[in-house]
Tab-separated table of C-alpha atoms in Angstrom:
chain	number	residue	atom	x	y	z
A	1	MET	CA	0.000	0.000	0.000
A	2	LYS	CA	1.226	3.522	-0.852
A	3	VAL	CA	0.081	6.629	1.005
A	4	ILE	CA	0.780	10.110	-0.371
A	5	THR	CA	0.188	12.947	2.084
A	6	VAL	CA	-0.602	16.398	0.679
A	7	GLY	CA	-0.572	19.817	2.348
A	8	ARG	CA	1.430	22.920	3.261
A	9	ASN	CA	3.395	21.208	6.027
A	10	PRO	CA	6.929	20.359	4.817
A	11	ALA	CA	6.549	16.895	6.359
A	12	ASN	CA	4.041	15.908	3.633
A	13	ASN	CA	5.029	13.874	0.580
A	14	VAL	CA	3.518	16.600	-1.628
A	15	VAL	CA	4.001	20.120	-0.267
A	16	ILE	CA	1.652	22.749	-1.737
A	17	ASN	CA	2.728	26.377	-1.346
A	18	ASP	CA	-0.832	27.704	-1.502
A	19	PRO	CA	-2.511	29.709	1.295
A	20	LEU	CA	-5.835	27.946	0.619
A	21	VAL	CA	-4.295	24.545	1.361
A	22	SER	CA	-4.337	23.216	4.936
A	23	LYS	CA	-1.155	22.027	6.648
A	24	ASN	CA	-2.257	18.378	6.342
A	25	HIS	CA	-4.893	18.718	3.666
A	26	CYS	CA	-5.505	15.215	2.341
A	27	GLN	CA	-4.109	11.759	1.577
A	28	ILE	CA	-4.147	9.795	-1.653
A	29	ILE	CA	-3.900	6.043	-1.128
A	30	GLN	CA	-3.187	3.146	-3.449
A	31	ASP	CA	-4.063	-0.200	-1.893
A	32	ASP	CA	-2.389	-3.538	-2.600
A	33	TYR	CA	-4.927	-4.254	-5.361
A	34	GLY	CA	-4.186	-1.062	-7.278
A	35	ASN	CA	-7.311	0.797	-6.169
A	36	PHE	CA	-7.002	4.511	-5.390
A	37	SER	CA	-8.815	6.491	-2.740
A	38	LEU	CA	-8.761	10.051	-1.464
A	39	VAL	CA	-9.129	11.086	2.167
A	40	ASP	CA	-9.834	14.712	3.037
A	41	ASN	CA	-8.355	15.458	6.476
A	42	ASN	CA	-11.144	17.889	7.474
A	43	SER	CA	-9.381	20.632	5.497
A	44	THR	CA	-10.580	24.214	5.864
A	45	ASN	CA	-11.239	24.897	2.174
A	46	GLY	CA	-12.066	21.364	1.085
A	47	THR	CA	-10.883	18.888	-1.508
A	48	PHE	CA	-12.587	18.907	-4.905
A	49	VAL	CA	-12.929	15.960	-7.266
A	50	ASN	CA	-14.250	16.734	-10.744
A	51	GLY	CA	-15.432	20.122	-9.489
A	52	GLN	CA	-17.398	18.803	-6.483
A	53	ARG	CA	-16.318	19.204	-2.878
A	54	ARG	CA	-15.676	15.862	-1.177
A	55	GLN	CA	-15.351	15.024	2.490
A	56	GLY	CA	-14.075	11.919	4.222
A	57	GLN	CA	-12.836	9.043	2.079
A	58	MET	CA	-13.825	8.308	-1.494
A	59	ARG	CA	-12.639	6.072	-4.291
A	60	LEU	CA	-10.696	7.669	-7.164
A	61	ASN	CA	-10.677	6.720	-10.822
A	62	PRO	CA	-7.565	7.451	-12.922
A	63	SER	CA	-9.476	10.075	-14.924
A	64	ASP	CA	-10.633	12.000	-11.827
A	65	ILE	CA	-9.376	15.569	-11.399
A	66	VAL	CA	-8.346	16.459	-7.852
A	67	ARG	CA	-8.077	20.125	-6.875
A	68	ILE	CA	-7.115	21.661	-3.545
A	69	GLY	CA	-6.949	25.421	-3.104
A	70	ASN	CA	-5.834	26.900	-6.416
A	71	THR	CA	-3.870	23.807	-7.389
A	72	THR	CA	-4.955	20.883	-9.537
A	73	LEU	CA	-2.912	17.823	-8.590
A	74	PRO	CA	-1.392	15.442	-11.147
A	75	TRP	CA	-2.112	12.752	-8.546
A	76	MET	CA	-1.593	9.733	-10.802
A	77	SER	CA	2.000	10.812	-11.383
A	78	TYR	CA	2.689	10.418	-7.660
A	79	PHE	CA	2.218	6.660	-8.045
A	80	ALA	CA	4.110	6.310	-11.330
A	81	GLY	CA	7.556	6.387	-9.701
A	82	ASN	CA	8.874	5.296	-6.376
A	83	THR	CA	7.087	7.937	-4.322
A	84	SER	CA	5.752	6.398	-1.136
A	85	GLN	CA	5.210	7.360	2.454
A	86	GLY	CA	8.442	8.670	3.907
A	87	SER	CA	10.129	9.384	0.560
A	88	SER	CA	11.359	12.765	-0.644
A	89	ALA	CA	8.742	15.454	-0.941
A	90	THR	CA	7.292	16.881	-4.110
A	91	VAL	CA	6.965	20.650	-3.801
A	92	VAL	CA	4.324	22.529	-5.716
A	93	GLY	CA	5.157	26.234	-5.769
A	94	ASN	CA	3.035	29.341	-5.990
A	95	ARG	CA	3.533	29.499	-9.746
A	96	GLY	CA	2.502	25.894	-10.271
A	97	ASN	CA	6.025	24.558	-10.761
A	98	GLU	CA	6.829	21.167	-9.348
A	99	ARG	CA	10.093	19.666	-8.242
A	100	SER	CA	10.636	16.262	-6.725
A	101	GLY	CA	14.069	15.120	-5.670
A	102	GLY	CA	15.548	16.128	-9.006
A	103	ARG	CA	12.743	14.601	-11.056
A	104	SER	CA	11.109	16.819	-13.638
A	105	ASP	CA	9.067	14.278	-15.601
A	106	SER	CA	5.847	14.766	-13.604
A	107	PRO	CA	3.234	17.042	-15.173
A	108	SER	CA	2.853	20.466	-13.543
A	109	PRO	CA	-0.317	21.211	-11.583
A	110	GLN	CA	-2.688	23.527	-13.391
A	111	LYS	CA	-3.320	27.053	-12.119
A	112	MET	CA	-6.554	28.856	-12.873
A	113	PRO	CA	-5.985	31.560	-15.489
A	114	PRO	CA	-7.074	35.136	-14.703
A	115	ASN	CA	-10.717	35.800	-15.484
A	116	TYR	CA	-10.464	39.582	-16.105
A	117	LEU	CA	-13.950	39.995	-14.612
A	118	TRP	CA	-13.444	43.365	-12.924
A	119	GLN	CA	-11.807	44.757	-16.063
A	120	ALA	CA	-14.729	43.505	-18.152
A	121	ILE	CA	-17.262	45.138	-15.818
A	122	VAL	CA	-15.402	48.473	-15.803
A	123	VAL	CA	-15.078	48.695	-19.592
A	124	THR	CA	-18.712	47.641	-20.020
A	125	ILE	CA	-19.890	50.475	-17.762
A	126	LEU	CA	-17.438	53.182	-18.829
A	127	CYS	CA	-16.472	52.408	-22.403
A	128	CYS	CA	-18.490	50.345	-24.848
A	129	TRP	CA	-21.115	47.952	-23.539
A	130	PRO	CA	-21.723	46.039	-26.816
A	131	PHE	CA	-18.132	44.760	-26.593
A	132	GLY	CA	-18.066	44.632	-22.797
A	133	ILE	CA	-20.889	42.090	-22.549
A	134	PRO	CA	-18.922	39.320	-24.364
A	135	ALA	CA	-16.001	40.144	-22.055
A	136	ILE	CA	-18.187	39.568	-18.973
A	137	VAL	CA	-19.662	36.365	-20.430
A	138	ASN	CA	-16.230	34.900	-21.126
A	139	ALA	CA	-14.867	36.058	-17.761
A	140	SER	CA	-17.681	34.218	-15.976
A	141	ARG	CA	-16.804	30.973	-17.796
A	142	VAL	CA	-13.166	30.785	-16.669
A	143	GLN	CA	-13.652	29.392	-13.162
A	144	LYS	CA	-16.485	27.040	-14.182
A	145	ARG	CA	-14.429	25.446	-16.951
A	146	PHE	CA	-11.346	25.247	-14.748
A	147	LEU	CA	-13.265	23.429	-11.995
A	148	GLU	CA	-14.661	21.022	-14.594
A	149	GLY	CA	-11.109	20.175	-15.629
A	150	ASP	CA	-11.419	21.882	-19.022
A	151	TYR	CA	-8.088	23.719	-18.778
A	152	ALA	CA	-7.952	24.565	-22.478
A	153	GLY	CA	-11.492	25.953	-22.285
A	154	ALA	CA	-10.586	28.021	-19.223
A	155	GLU	CA	-7.522	29.434	-21.012
A	156	LYS	CA	-9.594	30.250	-24.096
A	157	ALA	CA	-12.320	31.954	-22.028
A	158	SER	CA	-9.630	33.960	-20.210
A	159	SER	CA	-8.046	35.005	-23.501
A	160	ASN	CA	-11.448	35.952	-24.973
A	161	ALA	CA	-12.350	37.985	-21.874
A	162	LYS	CA	-9.064	39.885	-22.150
A	163	THR	CA	-9.500	40.466	-25.897
A	164	TRP	CA	-13.095	41.743	-25.602
A	165	SER	CA	-12.100	43.989	-22.677
A	166	ILE	CA	-9.352	45.545	-24.791
A	167	VAL	CA	-11.704	45.943	-27.781
A	168	SER	CA	-14.281	47.642	-25.531
A	169	LEU	CA	-11.643	49.960	-24.044
A	170	VAL	CA	-10.218	50.924	-27.445
A	171	SER	CA	-13.712	51.467	-28.900
A	172	GLY	CA	-14.641	53.703	-25.986
A	173	LEU	CA	-11.459	55.741	-26.414
A	174	VAL	CA	-12.029	56.099	-30.170
A	175	VAL	CA	-15.594	57.342	-29.601
A	176	LEU	CA	-14.344	59.771	-26.941
A	177	ILE	CA	-11.671	61.148	-29.301
A	178	ILE	CA	-14.255	61.571	-32.080
A	179	TYR	CA	-16.531	63.503	-29.698
A	180	ILE	CA	-13.662	65.750	-28.609
A	181	ILE	CA	-12.685	66.494	-32.200
A	182	TYR	CA	-16.322	67.097	-33.181
A	183	TYR	CA	-16.977	69.527	-30.336
A	184	ALA	CA	-13.635	71.258	-30.951
A	185	ILE	CA	-14.600	71.837	-34.597
A	186	VAL	CA	-18.150	72.938	-33.732
A	187	GLY	CA	-16.857	75.209	-30.967
A	188	ALA	CA	-14.268	76.736	-33.293
A	189	ALA	CA	-16.920	77.271	-35.991
A	190	LEU	CA	-19.268	78.989	-33.525
A	191	PHE	CA	-16.421	81.108	-32.165
A	192	MET	CA	-15.358	82.164	-35.679
A	193	GLY	CA	-18.975	82.803	-36.688
A	194	GLY	CA	-19.479	85.095	-33.696
A	195	TYR	CA	-17.214	87.751	-35.226
């Protein structure tokens, strides 16, 4: 049986440098028959499997996506090598990089891309709402797709939200410049006509 402990405490097999992760967050276990299970150690912010919060012990399938805090764990890779209870720790950093006793063949945990929601709201209100609405729609999809394990979809939604926010901002600035030029010309014409 292999037991992988996960949390912020340096004594864990997998150390997560994430403020939303508890010191001893969870355990991932492989029994002698090759079955996997996950045990949440009453963590503060919970352990999520396929986007749903799980408590206590549950069975894991190889395709299941495990997320704690802002980090999605490549948990199957922890059982691919010789990692077992008491072995060298795998450290997952704030930027999602992973290092494990010199090994670099494990996939990096995924980090949620920025959603640009506040930027989308600001440009929708202040600049150009027809382009701001798609920015808000895409921004609202980022977290949902990330929690579902659709990392490519989350990245695309993030990119679209950023693009539409920029388009809205630029459109608003162009309209503002046109208004300034228009009123400058009209004001100059009225001033000249007054003589």
